[in-house]
Amino acid sequence: MIVNKYIPTEYLNKVNSVASNNNKESNTNTSSVSFSDVLGEKIQAVNDKIVESENKTINFINGEEEDIHNVMISAEEAKESLQLAVEVRNKLVDAYKEILSMQL
């Protein structure tokens, strides 16, 4: 299952600029990272695990990978990462709905 093999250039530029800003900020002992940047990085990490798992599976099918143990571990890690991401999303949506339903 491929979630997103294509990574938009805008996203890569944004991640690289955030990383360079973080390096500059760490030198001045101030650090501020936006929630959306952290969330984007974590989603990208989940996507990377899924792509890695798929590549290992394809390599195993083609006979390039000999150890099924590593293939299965990679698949489980990808599955668990995706399930965690879905649960985090569900919690965020629930929190957003609760905020919307608050009366001012």
Tab-separated table of C-alpha atoms in Angstrom:
chain	number	residue	atom	x	y	z
A	1	MET	CA	0.000	0.000	0.000
A	2	ILE	CA	1.518	3.288	-1.108
A	3	VAL	CA	0.292	6.281	0.829
A	4	ASN	CA	2.360	8.950	-0.874
A	5	LYS	CA	5.414	8.054	-2.925
A	6	TYR	CA	5.410	11.499	-4.499
A	7	ILE	CA	6.465	14.217	-2.112
A	8	PRO	CA	5.601	17.721	-3.327
A	9	THR	CA	8.538	20.076	-3.744
A	10	GLU	CA	6.777	22.699	-1.640
A	11	TYR	CA	6.714	20.297	1.311
A	12	LEU	CA	10.399	19.443	0.970
A	13	ASN	CA	11.287	23.129	0.779
A	14	LYS	CA	9.203	23.832	3.869
A	15	VAL	CA	10.780	20.973	5.834
A	16	ASN	CA	14.272	22.057	4.804
A	17	SER	CA	13.598	25.678	5.761
A	18	VAL	CA	12.192	24.585	9.131
A	19	ALA	CA	15.264	22.422	9.734
A	20	SER	CA	17.614	25.276	8.866
A	21	ASN	CA	15.612	27.660	11.061
A	22	ASN	CA	15.774	25.160	13.909
A	23	ASN	CA	19.551	24.999	13.585
A	24	LYS	CA	19.770	28.802	13.694
A	25	GLU	CA	17.389	28.989	16.630
A	26	SER	CA	19.226	26.325	18.591
A	27	ASN	CA	22.346	28.454	18.340
A	28	THR	CA	20.502	31.395	19.924
A	29	ASN	CA	18.880	29.206	22.612
A	30	THR	CA	15.370	29.948	21.391
A	31	SER	CA	13.278	27.331	19.725
A	32	SER	CA	9.797	27.568	18.336
A	33	VAL	CA	8.369	24.919	16.101
A	34	SER	CA	4.817	25.093	14.930
A	35	PHE	CA	2.403	22.267	15.583
A	36	SER	CA	1.709	21.847	11.870
A	37	ASP	CA	5.424	21.373	11.134
A	38	VAL	CA	5.782	18.687	13.786
A	39	LEU	CA	2.595	16.981	12.644
A	40	GLY	CA	3.769	17.085	9.022
A	41	GLU	CA	7.114	15.555	9.940
A	42	LYS	CA	5.438	12.734	11.863
A	43	ILE	CA	3.030	12.008	9.037
A	44	GLN	CA	5.978	11.904	6.657
A	45	ALA	CA	7.737	9.447	9.007
A	46	VAL	CA	4.664	7.177	8.914
A	47	ASN	CA	4.629	7.423	5.120
A	48	ASP	CA	8.333	6.538	4.983
A	49	LYS	CA	7.733	3.419	7.096
A	50	ILE	CA	4.912	2.322	4.799
A	51	VAL	CA	6.998	2.863	1.660
A	52	GLU	CA	9.964	1.051	3.238
A	53	SER	CA	7.717	-1.880	4.179
A	54	GLU	CA	6.309	-2.073	0.674
A	55	ASN	CA	9.797	-1.981	-0.850
A	56	LYS	CA	10.991	-4.785	1.446
A	57	THR	CA	7.931	-6.861	0.536
A	58	ILE	CA	8.516	-6.328	-3.180
A	59	ASN	CA	12.190	-7.198	-2.760
A	60	PHE	CA	11.231	-10.381	-0.918
A	61	ILE	CA	8.795	-11.355	-3.664
A	62	ASN	CA	11.478	-10.737	-6.284
A	63	GLY	CA	13.992	-12.816	-4.327
A	64	GLU	CA	16.265	-9.891	-3.490
A	65	GLU	CA	15.452	-10.070	0.235
A	66	GLU	CA	16.171	-13.391	1.952
A	67	ASP	CA	15.052	-12.731	5.525
A	68	ILE	CA	11.272	-12.840	5.925
A	69	HIS	CA	11.728	-11.894	9.560
A	70	ASN	CA	12.843	-8.357	8.616
A	71	VAL	CA	10.045	-8.081	6.073
A	72	MET	CA	7.407	-8.984	8.654
A	73	ILE	CA	8.878	-6.655	11.292
A	74	SER	CA	8.866	-3.807	8.789
A	75	ALA	CA	5.244	-4.533	7.851
A	76	GLU	CA	4.154	-4.601	11.506
A	77	GLU	CA	5.985	-1.345	12.253
A	78	ALA	CA	4.253	0.316	9.317
A	79	LYS	CA	0.878	-1.043	10.421
A	80	GLU	CA	1.318	0.112	14.018
A	81	SER	CA	2.554	3.541	12.922
A	82	LEU	CA	-0.468	4.001	10.694
A	83	GLN	CA	-2.852	2.896	13.445
A	84	LEU	CA	-1.237	5.350	15.863
A	85	ALA	CA	-1.523	8.163	13.313
A	86	VAL	CA	-5.215	7.374	12.803
A	87	GLU	CA	-5.854	7.408	16.549
A	88	VAL	CA	-4.059	10.735	16.941
A	89	ARG	CA	-6.149	12.128	14.089
A	90	ASN	CA	-9.322	10.850	15.756
A	91	LYS	CA	-8.360	12.533	19.044
A	92	LEU	CA	-7.609	15.798	17.253
A	93	VAL	CA	-10.954	15.712	15.452
A	94	ASP	CA	-12.779	14.972	18.724
A	95	ALA	CA	-10.994	17.863	20.442
A	96	TYR	CA	-11.852	20.180	17.551
A	97	LYS	CA	-15.520	19.163	17.676
A	98	GLU	CA	-15.577	19.727	21.417
A	99	ILE	CA	-14.096	23.203	21.010
A	100	LEU	CA	-16.654	24.017	18.327
A	101	SER	CA	-19.509	22.948	20.576
A	102	MET	CA	-18.383	25.213	23.446
A	103	GLN	CA	-20.542	28.212	24.119
A	104	LEU	CA	-18.856	31.547	24.574
